[in-house]
Coordinates of C-alpha atoms in Angstrom, one line a residue:
D1 CA -22.1 3.5 1.3
S2 CA -18.5 4.1 0.0
K3 CA -18.4 4.0 -3.7
L4 CA -15.5 3.0 -6.0
P5 CA -13.9 5.2 -8.6
S6 CA -15.7 5.1 -11.9
G7 CA -14.6 2.6 -14.5
R8 CA -14.0 5.3 -17.1
A9 CA -12.8 8.8 -17.1
D10 CA -15.2 11.7 -16.5
A11 CA -15.2 13.8 -19.7
P12 CA -14.5 17.5 -19.7
V13 CA -17.3 19.6 -21.2
R14 CA -16.0 19.7 -24.8
R15 CA -15.7 16.0 -25.2
K16 CA -18.3 13.3 -25.2
P17 CA -18.2 10.7 -22.4
S18 CA -16.4 7.5 -23.3
G19 CA -18.9 5.1 -21.8
G20 CA -19.2 3.0 -18.6
G21 CA -16.9 0.5 -17.1
S22 CA -16.9 -2.4 -14.7
R23 CA -16.5 -2.1 -11.0
P24 CA -15.5 -4.7 -8.4
T25 CA -18.6 -5.8 -6.6
G26 CA -17.0 -6.1 -3.2
G27 CA -19.4 -8.9 -2.2
G28 CA -19.6 -10.5 1.2
G29 CA -17.1 -13.3 0.5
L30 CA -13.7 -13.5 -1.2
P31 CA -14.4 -13.8 -5.0
M32 CA -13.0 -16.5 -7.2
P33 CA -9.7 -15.6 -8.8
R34 CA -9.8 -14.1 -12.3
S35 CA -7.9 -15.8 -15.0
G36 CA -5.7 -14.0 -17.5
K37 CA -2.7 -11.7 -17.5
A38 CA -1.9 -8.5 -19.3
K39 CA 0.1 -9.2 -22.4
G40 CA 2.5 -6.3 -21.7
G41 CA 3.3 -4.7 -25.0
C42 CA 5.4 -1.9 -23.4
G43 CA 8.4 -4.1 -23.3
S44 CA 8.7 -4.2 -19.5
F45 CA 9.2 -7.9 -19.8
F46 CA 12.8 -7.4 -20.6
I47 CA 13.2 -5.2 -17.5
I48 CA 11.4 -8.0 -15.5
L49 CA 14.1 -10.5 -16.6
L50 CA 16.9 -8.3 -15.5
L51 CA 15.4 -7.7 -12.2
V52 CA 14.5 -11.3 -11.6
G53 CA 17.9 -12.5 -12.8
Y54 CA 19.7 -10.3 -10.3
F55 CA 17.2 -11.3 -7.6
L56 CA 18.1 -14.9 -8.1
L57 CA 21.8 -14.3 -8.2
S58 CA 21.5 -12.6 -4.8
G59 CA 19.7 -15.6 -3.3
G60 CA 16.1 -15.4 -4.3
E61 CA 14.8 -18.3 -2.2
G62 CA 14.6 -20.8 -5.1
I63 CA 12.4 -18.9 -7.5
D64 CA 12.6 -20.6 -10.9
L65 CA 12.8 -18.8 -14.2
G66 CA 12.3 -21.8 -16.3
E67 CA 9.3 -20.5 -18.0
M68 CA 10.9 -17.1 -18.8
V69 CA 12.3 -17.7 -22.2
Q70 CA 13.5 -14.3 -23.6
E71 CA 16.9 -12.8 -23.1
P72 CA 17.6 -9.5 -21.3
Y73 CA 17.7 -6.6 -23.8
L74 CA 20.9 -4.9 -22.4
D75 CA 23.1 -7.7 -23.6
Q76 CA 25.0 -5.4 -26.1
G77 CA 26.3 -3.2 -23.4
Y78 CA 27.4 0.4 -23.8
Q79 CA 28.0 1.6 -27.4
E80 CA 30.2 4.6 -28.1
P81 CA 28.0 7.4 -29.5
A82 CA 28.1 8.7 -33.0
Q83 CA 29.6 12.1 -33.6
P84 CA 26.9 14.6 -32.6
A85 CA 25.4 17.0 -35.1
P86 CA 26.0 20.7 -34.5
E87 CA 23.4 22.6 -32.5
S88 CA 20.8 24.4 -34.6
N89 CA 20.3 28.2 -34.3
F90 CA 17.1 27.8 -32.2
T91 CA 15.4 30.9 -31.1
P92 CA 12.3 30.5 -28.8
P93 CA 9.1 31.9 -30.3
A94 CA 8.4 35.4 -29.3
S95 CA 5.5 36.1 -27.0
T96 CA 2.4 37.3 -28.9
G97 CA 0.9 39.2 -26.0
N98 CA -2.0 36.7 -25.9
E99 CA -3.6 36.8 -22.5
E100 CA -5.0 33.3 -22.5
Q101 CA -3.5 30.6 -20.2
T102 CA -0.2 29.2 -21.4
W103 CA 1.1 25.6 -21.1
L104 CA 4.5 23.9 -21.4
I105 CA 4.4 20.2 -22.3
M106 CA 7.7 18.5 -21.7
L107 CA 8.3 15.0 -23.1
Y108 CA 11.2 13.1 -21.5
Q109 CA 11.4 10.2 -24.0
D110 CA 14.0 7.6 -23.1
A111 CA 13.9 5.4 -26.3
D112 CA 17.4 4.1 -25.9
D113 CA 16.1 0.6 -26.0
K114 CA 15.5 -1.8 -28.9
V115 CA 12.0 -2.8 -27.7
L116 CA 10.5 0.7 -27.3
E117 CA 12.5 2.8 -29.6
Q118 CA 10.1 2.8 -32.5
D119 CA 7.0 3.1 -30.3
I120 CA 8.4 6.2 -28.5
F121 CA 9.6 7.7 -31.8
I122 CA 6.0 7.4 -33.1
D123 CA 4.7 9.0 -29.9
L124 CA 6.8 12.1 -30.7
N125 CA 5.4 12.1 -34.2
E126 CA 1.9 11.9 -32.8
A127 CA 2.6 15.1 -30.8
E128 CA 3.7 16.6 -34.2
K129 CA 0.3 15.9 -35.6
V130 CA -0.8 18.7 -33.2
G131 CA 2.3 20.8 -32.8
S132 CA 2.9 23.8 -30.6
S133 CA 0.7 26.9 -30.6
E134 CA 0.8 30.4 -29.2
N135 CA -0.5 29.1 -25.9
V136 CA 0.9 25.6 -25.9
H137 CA 4.6 25.0 -26.3
I138 CA 5.7 21.3 -26.7
V139 CA 9.3 20.3 -26.3
A140 CA 10.9 16.9 -26.3
Q141 CA 14.2 15.2 -25.4
L142 CA 14.4 11.9 -27.3
D143 CA 17.3 9.4 -26.8
R144 CA 17.4 6.7 -29.5
Y145 CA 19.0 3.2 -29.5
R146 CA 21.9 2.1 -31.7
G147 CA 20.9 -1.1 -33.6
G148 CA 17.2 -1.0 -33.2
F149 CA 14.6 0.9 -35.3
S150 CA 16.3 2.3 -38.4
G151 CA 13.8 5.0 -39.5
D152 CA 14.3 8.7 -40.0
G153 CA 18.0 8.4 -40.8
N154 CA 18.8 5.9 -38.0
W155 CA 20.4 8.5 -35.8
D156 CA 21.1 7.2 -32.3
S157 CA 22.0 10.2 -30.2
T158 CA 19.9 12.3 -27.8
R159 CA 18.1 15.3 -29.4
R160 CA 16.0 18.1 -28.2
Y161 CA 13.1 19.3 -30.4
Y162 CA 10.6 22.2 -30.3
I163 CA 7.5 20.3 -31.6
Q164 CA 5.9 21.8 -34.7
Q165 CA 2.9 20.7 -36.6
D166 CA 3.5 17.9 -39.2
N167 CA 1.3 15.1 -40.5
D168 CA 4.1 12.7 -41.3
L169 CA 4.2 10.0 -38.6
S170 CA 7.4 8.4 -40.1
R171 CA 9.8 11.3 -39.8
I172 CA 10.5 14.0 -37.2
N173 CA 10.2 17.4 -38.9
S174 CA 10.1 19.7 -35.9
Q175 CA 12.8 22.2 -35.2
L176 CA 16.0 20.6 -33.8
V177 CA 17.1 22.6 -30.8
A178 CA 20.3 20.6 -30.1
D179 CA 21.9 17.2 -30.7
L180 CA 23.5 16.3 -27.3
G181 CA 25.3 13.2 -28.3
E182 CA 24.9 10.2 -26.0
V183 CA 23.1 11.2 -22.8
S184 CA 22.2 8.7 -20.1
M185 CA 18.4 9.3 -19.6
S186 CA 18.6 7.1 -16.5
R187 CA 20.4 9.8 -14.5
G188 CA 18.6 12.3 -12.4
E189 CA 20.9 15.0 -13.6
S190 CA 19.7 14.4 -17.2
L191 CA 16.1 14.9 -16.1
I192 CA 17.0 18.0 -14.1
D193 CA 18.9 19.5 -17.1
F194 CA 16.1 19.0 -19.6
V195 CA 13.2 20.1 -17.4
T196 CA 15.1 23.2 -16.1
W197 CA 16.1 24.2 -19.6
S198 CA 12.5 23.8 -20.8
M199 CA 10.9 25.8 -18.0
V200 CA 13.5 28.6 -18.2
T201 CA 13.2 28.8 -22.0
F202 CA 9.4 28.6 -22.1
P203 CA 7.9 30.0 -18.9
A204 CA 4.2 29.2 -18.7
D205 CA 1.2 29.3 -16.5
K206 CA 0.9 25.5 -16.5
Y207 CA 3.7 22.8 -16.6
V208 CA 3.3 19.2 -17.7
L209 CA 6.1 16.6 -17.6
I210 CA 5.6 13.2 -19.3
L211 CA 8.2 10.5 -18.9
S212 CA 8.2 7.6 -21.3
D213 CA 10.1 4.3 -21.1
H214 CA 10.0 1.0 -19.2
G215 CA 8.4 1.2 -15.7
M216 CA 8.8 -1.3 -12.8
G217 CA 6.5 0.2 -10.1
W218 CA 8.1 1.3 -6.9
P219 CA 11.7 0.5 -8.0
G220 CA 11.4 3.1 -10.8
G221 CA 12.5 2.4 -14.4
W222 CA 13.9 4.5 -17.2
T223 CA 16.9 2.4 -18.2
D224 CA 19.8 3.4 -20.5
P225 CA 22.7 1.3 -21.7
A226 CA 25.0 4.3 -21.4
P227 CA 27.0 4.3 -18.2
G228 CA 25.3 6.2 -15.4
G229 CA 22.4 6.1 -13.1
Q230 CA 22.2 6.3 -9.3
D231 CA 25.0 4.5 -7.5
G232 CA 22.7 3.4 -4.8
S233 CA 25.4 1.2 -3.2
F234 CA 23.6 1.4 0.2
I235 CA 20.5 -0.2 -1.4
P236 CA 20.9 -3.8 -2.5
L237 CA 18.6 -3.6 -5.6
A238 CA 20.1 -0.3 -6.7
A239 CA 23.6 -1.6 -6.2
R240 CA 22.9 -4.4 -8.7
L241 CA 20.9 -2.4 -11.3
D242 CA 22.7 0.9 -11.5
D243 CA 21.4 2.1 -14.8
H244 CA 17.8 2.9 -13.7
L245 CA 16.2 6.1 -12.6
Y246 CA 15.0 4.9 -9.1
M247 CA 12.1 6.5 -7.4
M248 CA 14.2 8.1 -4.7
E249 CA 16.4 9.6 -7.4
M250 CA 13.4 10.9 -9.4
D251 CA 12.0 12.4 -6.1
Q252 CA 15.4 14.2 -5.6
A253 CA 15.6 15.3 -9.2
L254 CA 12.1 16.8 -9.1
G255 CA 12.9 18.7 -5.9
E256 CA 16.0 20.1 -7.5
I257 CA 14.0 21.2 -10.6
R258 CA 11.6 23.1 -8.3
N259 CA 14.6 24.7 -6.5
R260 CA 16.2 25.8 -9.7
T261 CA 13.1 27.2 -11.4
G262 CA 11.3 28.6 -8.4
V263 CA 8.1 26.8 -9.4
D264 CA 6.2 25.6 -6.4
K265 CA 4.7 22.6 -8.2
L266 CA 4.3 21.2 -11.7
D267 CA 0.7 20.9 -12.7
I268 CA 0.9 17.3 -14.0
I269 CA 3.5 14.6 -14.0
G270 CA 2.6 11.7 -16.3
M271 CA 4.3 8.4 -16.6
D272 CA 3.8 6.7 -20.0
A273 CA 5.3 3.5 -18.6
C274 CA 4.2 0.2 -17.1
L275 CA 3.1 -0.5 -13.6
M276 CA 3.7 3.0 -12.1
A277 CA 0.2 3.7 -10.6
Q278 CA 1.2 2.7 -7.1
L279 CA 0.8 4.4 -3.8
E280 CA 4.5 4.3 -3.3
V281 CA 5.1 6.1 -6.6
F282 CA 2.4 8.7 -6.0
A283 CA 3.8 9.4 -2.6
A284 CA 7.2 10.3 -4.2
L285 CA 5.5 12.6 -6.7
Q286 CA 3.1 14.3 -4.2
P287 CA 5.4 17.2 -3.2
H288 CA 6.2 18.0 -6.8
A289 CA 2.9 18.2 -8.7
Q290 CA -0.8 18.7 -8.4
Y291 CA -1.8 15.8 -10.5
A292 CA -0.2 12.5 -11.7
I293 CA -1.2 10.0 -14.4
A294 CA 0.0 6.4 -14.5
S295 CA -1.0 2.8 -15.1
E296 CA -1.4 0.0 -12.6
E297 CA -0.8 -2.6 -15.3
T298 CA 1.6 -2.9 -18.2
E299 CA 0.9 -0.7 -21.2
P300 CA 0.5 -1.7 -24.9
A301 CA 3.3 -0.7 -27.2
L302 CA 1.4 2.3 -28.6
G303 CA 1.4 4.2 -25.3
W304 CA -0.7 7.3 -24.8
A305 CA -2.8 9.0 -27.5
Y306 CA -0.7 12.2 -27.7
A307 CA -2.5 13.7 -30.7
G308 CA -5.8 13.2 -28.9
F309 CA -5.2 15.0 -25.7
L310 CA -2.7 17.5 -27.1
G311 CA -5.2 18.4 -29.8
A312 CA -7.9 19.1 -27.3
L313 CA -5.5 21.3 -25.2
V314 CA -4.4 23.4 -28.2
E315 CA -8.0 23.8 -29.1
N316 CA -8.9 24.9 -25.5
P317 CA -5.9 26.1 -23.6
G318 CA -8.1 27.5 -20.9
M319 CA -8.9 24.1 -19.5
S320 CA -7.7 23.1 -16.0
A321 CA -5.0 20.6 -15.2
E322 CA -7.7 18.3 -13.9
D323 CA -9.5 18.5 -17.2
L324 CA -6.3 17.7 -19.1
S325 CA -5.6 14.7 -16.8
K326 CA -9.0 13.4 -17.5
L327 CA -8.5 13.8 -21.2
V328 CA -5.3 11.8 -21.1
V329 CA -7.1 8.9 -19.5
Q330 CA -10.2 9.2 -21.7
S331 CA -8.3 9.3 -25.0
Y332 CA -6.0 6.3 -24.0
I333 CA -6.1 3.6 -26.7
D334 CA -9.3 4.9 -28.4
E335 CA -7.7 8.0 -30.0
D336 CA -4.2 6.7 -30.7
Q337 CA -3.1 7.4 -34.2
R338 CA -2.2 3.8 -34.7
I339 CA -5.9 3.0 -34.0
V340 CA -7.8 5.8 -35.8
D341 CA -5.5 6.4 -38.8
E342 CA -6.3 3.7 -41.4
Q343 CA -2.9 3.6 -43.0
V344 CA -1.0 3.7 -39.7
R345 CA -3.3 1.1 -38.3
A346 CA -2.4 -1.2 -41.2
D347 CA 1.3 -0.7 -40.7
F348 CA 0.9 -1.4 -37.0
L349 CA -1.0 -4.6 -37.6
R350 CA 1.6 -5.8 -40.2
G351 CA 4.3 -5.1 -37.5
G352 CA 3.1 -8.0 -35.4
S353 CA 0.6 -6.3 -33.0
P354 CA -2.4 -8.2 -31.6
M355 CA -4.9 -9.4 -34.3
G356 CA -2.4 -8.8 -37.1
G357 CA -1.8 -12.5 -37.6
L358 CA -5.5 -13.4 -37.4
F359 CA -6.9 -11.1 -40.0
S360 CA -5.6 -9.0 -42.9
P361 CA -4.7 -5.5 -41.8
A362 CA -7.4 -4.0 -44.0
S363 CA -10.1 -6.1 -42.4
V364 CA -9.5 -4.9 -38.8
S365 CA -11.5 -1.8 -37.9
A366 CA -10.4 0.8 -35.4
E367 CA -13.1 -0.3 -33.0
Q368 CA -12.0 -4.0 -33.2
L369 CA -8.3 -3.2 -32.6
A370 CA -9.2 -0.8 -29.7
Q371 CA -11.4 -3.4 -28.1
Q372 CA -8.6 -6.0 -28.3
L373 CA -5.9 -3.7 -26.9
E374 CA -8.1 -2.3 -24.2
K375 CA -8.9 -5.7 -22.6
N376 CA -6.1 -5.5 -20.0
V377 CA -5.2 -1.9 -19.9
T378 CA -5.5 0.5 -16.9
L379 CA -4.8 4.2 -16.6
T380 CA -5.4 6.5 -13.6
A381 CA -5.3 10.3 -12.9
V382 CA -5.0 11.3 -9.3
N383 CA -5.2 14.6 -7.4
L384 CA -1.9 14.6 -5.4
D385 CA -3.1 17.4 -3.2
K386 CA -5.5 14.9 -1.7
L387 CA -3.0 12.1 -1.3
P388 CA -2.1 12.8 2.3
A389 CA -5.6 12.0 3.4
L390 CA -5.4 8.6 1.6
M391 CA -2.0 8.0 3.2
N392 CA -3.4 8.7 6.7
S393 CA -6.5 6.5 6.2
Y394 CA -4.3 3.7 4.9
N395 CA -2.0 4.0 7.9
D396 CA -5.1 3.6 10.2
F397 CA -6.0 0.5 8.1
S398 CA -2.5 -0.9 8.3
F399 CA -2.4 -0.4 12.1
A400 CA -5.8 -2.1 12.5
L401 CA -4.6 -5.2 10.5
Q402 CA -2.6 -6.2 13.6
D403 CA -5.9 -7.3 15.2
E404 CA -6.9 -9.5 12.3
R405 CA -6.2 -13.1 11.4
Q406 CA -3.1 -12.8 9.2
A407 CA -4.1 -15.8 7.1
M408 CA -7.3 -13.9 6.1
I409 CA -5.3 -10.9 5.1
A410 CA -3.0 -13.1 3.0
E411 CA -6.0 -14.7 1.4
A412 CA -7.4 -11.3 0.5
R413 CA -4.0 -10.5 -1.2
N414 CA -4.2 -13.7 -3.2
Y415 CA -7.7 -12.9 -4.5
A416 CA -7.3 -9.2 -5.0
Q417 CA -7.0 -7.8 -8.5
S418 CA -3.3 -8.3 -9.4
Y419 CA -1.0 -7.0 -12.1
T420 CA 2.0 -8.3 -14.1
S421 CA 4.6 -9.7 -11.8
I422 CA 8.2 -8.4 -12.2
F423 CA 9.5 -11.1 -10.0
G424 CA 8.6 -14.2 -12.0
R425 CA 5.8 -16.8 -12.1
E426 CA 6.8 -18.9 -9.1
V427 CA 5.6 -16.4 -6.6
P428 CA 2.2 -14.8 -6.2
P429 CA 1.8 -11.5 -7.9
S430 CA 3.0 -8.8 -5.6
Y431 CA 1.4 -5.7 -7.2
I432 CA -2.2 -5.7 -6.2
D433 CA -5.1 -3.2 -6.4
L434 CA -5.2 -1.3 -3.2
G435 CA -9.0 -0.6 -3.2
H436 CA -9.9 -4.1 -4.1
F437 CA -7.6 -5.5 -1.4
V438 CA -9.0 -3.2 1.2
Q439 CA -12.6 -4.1 0.3
L440 CA -11.9 -7.8 0.6
V441 CA -10.4 -7.4 4.0
G442 CA -13.2 -5.2 5.2
N443 CA -15.9 -7.5 3.9
N444 CA -14.3 -10.6 5.5
S445 CA -13.4 -9.0 8.9
S446 CA -15.5 -9.5 12.0
N447 CA -13.8 -6.5 13.6
G448 CA -15.8 -3.3 13.4
S449 CA -12.7 -1.2 13.7
T450 CA -11.1 -2.8 10.6
A451 CA -14.3 -2.5 8.6
Q452 CA -14.6 1.2 9.4
A453 CA -10.9 1.7 8.6
A454 CA -11.4 -0.1 5.2
S455 CA -14.4 2.1 4.5
D456 CA -12.4 5.3 5.3
V457 CA -9.7 4.1 2.8
I458 CA -12.3 3.7 0.0
T459 CA -13.7 7.2 0.7
A460 CA -10.2 8.7 0.6
L461 CA -9.4 6.8 -2.6
N462 CA -12.5 8.1 -4.3
D463 CA -11.4 11.7 -3.5
V464 CA -7.9 11.1 -4.8
V465 CA -8.8 9.4 -8.1
V466 CA -10.2 11.9 -10.6
A467 CA -10.3 9.6 -13.6
E468 CA -9.8 5.9 -14.0
K469 CA -10.3 3.4 -16.8
H470 CA -9.7 -0.4 -17.0
G471 CA -10.4 -3.1 -19.5
R472 CA -12.7 -6.0 -19.0
G473 CA -9.7 -8.2 -18.1
K474 CA -9.0 -6.1 -15.0
P475 CA -12.4 -5.8 -13.4
G476 CA -11.1 -5.3 -9.8
S477 CA -9.1 -2.2 -10.7
T478 CA -9.9 0.9 -8.6
G479 CA -6.9 3.1 -9.8
I480 CA -4.0 2.6 -7.3
A481 CA -1.9 -0.4 -6.6
I482 CA 0.3 -1.4 -3.6
Y483 CA 3.3 -3.7 -3.2
Y484 CA 2.4 -6.8 -1.1
P485 CA 5.3 -9.3 -1.3
N486 CA 4.9 -12.9 -0.2
S487 CA 7.4 -14.3 2.4
A488 CA 10.0 -15.3 -0.2
L489 CA 10.1 -11.8 -1.6
Y490 CA 10.0 -10.2 1.8
R491 CA 13.0 -12.4 2.9
S492 CA 15.2 -11.3 0.0
V493 CA 17.4 -8.2 0.4
M494 CA 16.7 -7.4 -3.2
T495 CA 12.9 -7.4 -3.0
G496 CA 12.3 -7.0 0.7
M497 CA 12.4 -4.1 3.1
Q498 CA 16.1 -3.3 2.8
S499 CA 15.5 -2.3 -0.9
Y500 CA 11.9 -1.3 -0.6
T501 CA 12.3 1.3 2.2
G502 CA 15.4 2.7 0.6
I503 CA 14.0 3.2 -2.9
A504 CA 10.4 4.0 -1.9
E505 CA 11.9 6.2 0.7
R506 CA 9.3 9.0 1.0
F507 CA 6.5 6.5 1.2
A508 CA 8.2 4.4 3.8
N509 CA 8.9 7.5 5.9
A510 CA 5.2 8.4 5.9
S511 CA 3.6 5.0 5.9
L512 CA 2.9 2.2 8.3
W513 CA 2.6 -0.3 5.5
D514 CA 6.3 -1.5 5.8
E515 CA 5.7 -1.8 9.5
F516 CA 2.7 -4.0 8.9
L517 CA 4.6 -6.2 6.5
T518 CA 7.3 -6.7 9.2
Y519 CA 4.6 -7.6 11.7
H520 CA 2.9 -9.9 9.1
Y521 CA 6.0 -11.9 8.5
S522 CA 8.1 -11.4 11.7
E523 CA 5.4 -10.8 14.4
F524 CA 7.0 -7.5 15.3
E525 CA 4.2 -5.3 16.8
F526 CA 4.2 -1.5 16.0
S527 CA 2.4 1.6 17.3
A528 CA 0.2 4.0 15.4
D529 CA 2.6 6.9 15.7
V530 CA 5.7 5.5 13.9
E531 CA 7.2 8.2 11.7
Q532 CA 10.3 6.5 10.4
P533 CA 10.6 3.0 8.8
L534 CA 11.7 0.1 10.9
T535 CA 15.2 -1.1 10.6
P536 CA 14.9 -3.4 7.6
S537 CA 14.8 -7.1 8.5
T538 CA 14.8 -10.2 6.4
D539 CA 13.7 -12.5 9.3
V540 CA 10.6 -14.5 8.6
T541 CA 9.0 -16.3 11.5
R542 CA 5.7 -17.0 9.8
A543 CA 4.2 -17.2 6.3
P544 CA 0.4 -16.5 6.7
G545 CA -0.3 -17.1 3.0
L546 CA 1.6 -20.4 2.7
G547 CA -0.4 -22.9 0.6
Q548 CA -2.1 -23.3 -2.7
I549 CA -4.8 -21.1 -4.0
T550 CA -7.9 -23.1 -4.9

């Protein structure tokens, strides 16, 4: 029988296993819906409001935002940057002749946001707890927000650092490479400039790029109030939200980085951001890296446990990229400095984190806080070299869905494990777990071809996912999500195929999923050999999932 990805990460040799995890049972009938939503601490809620607001302005089929009470965070507009400090006299460390494997860790930290500024600032300080070594060079580009977190001198420009060991989590003491003034981190050119500089300055055997900020799933993320970003005037959503790093723009930027550096592929691309573990996102990353790490659900404010996995890498630089990917997943939450460090944990609790208002900071143990924060988290590491097989099997599955009752497929969507909606509460969640959805369809189909296609998807999914963890609040998580809009979202030019196939361009070019959605809502049949996306349509002739979930 096809098995599901394990609930927790498989541990590399040097670290103890982190325990078991729950799996969706995939029983014979559609399961009852699970209650509860992730309390997204990463701040993506503000991005959600922007997106939904523009969606409504463009004609969002009557979706109501009455329950969404907070204001968008970009209300202050662009601020003129402060005068940049002069560049430091930075000289890259000389090679020691050490023959062990070398690594370059690149942290692209877009903290130009009042919600995430302090959290990303602390992430950089967690990396300083480890610091660079002879075999592991760590560099960062950090863009701060004006008028948010005031620590460490309250500077608000964009700076590059060579990360050096330091135990002070409240202040950056690494070597300043350059103060760049105000840089729009939402521009593909900014990503290209930082990564190219890093790889040319610190050539290595292994390259890891980690991008931190808000994430929105297939649209992308990485906002910046400074002017810039992809024009995207040909894509409705991108034309309205022009200060984001869209997935098609990230795809293009990563390709340009490879062209300029001559590196065939990066070893790991990590997205320390919300909602990015989607098939559409991994398809965009597939040509550019061997492994990718992302979350299906929103992330708590503390982000990844940088000191945990970087410390393990510095201790054992001979590990493989797969081993490091597993360590990132395994260390998530449990080994974060704001969990394990008693003083920092107390500061975190006093700052308004979960449980801080229920107990005194001194009375909350690391284990208690970790259990609370882990309830709704997810994190996945995937082998991108094996992604084409999953894409092919999902295409076969999508093609087979034409022979099924569309109401049953919509019902499977409604009951599949879902994640925080970026389109408001008045429509069903549109980000669902791919593996759980496929299981539900296979288990409820009377068509042998569909059941076999579903089984093949699960087999391919198991090969792609090398590490996966999810909290008890997300029991149906198998590692990768997919976008499945309802008819109202499909009908809108902002959230339907006109934006979806343009922004998730690489996925749409290789996938039959957008063809299936068109068939599902517009009854437009398609063949198994379609290689280009259909001409986007907003016509809806049927709504198979119309009705109330019981």
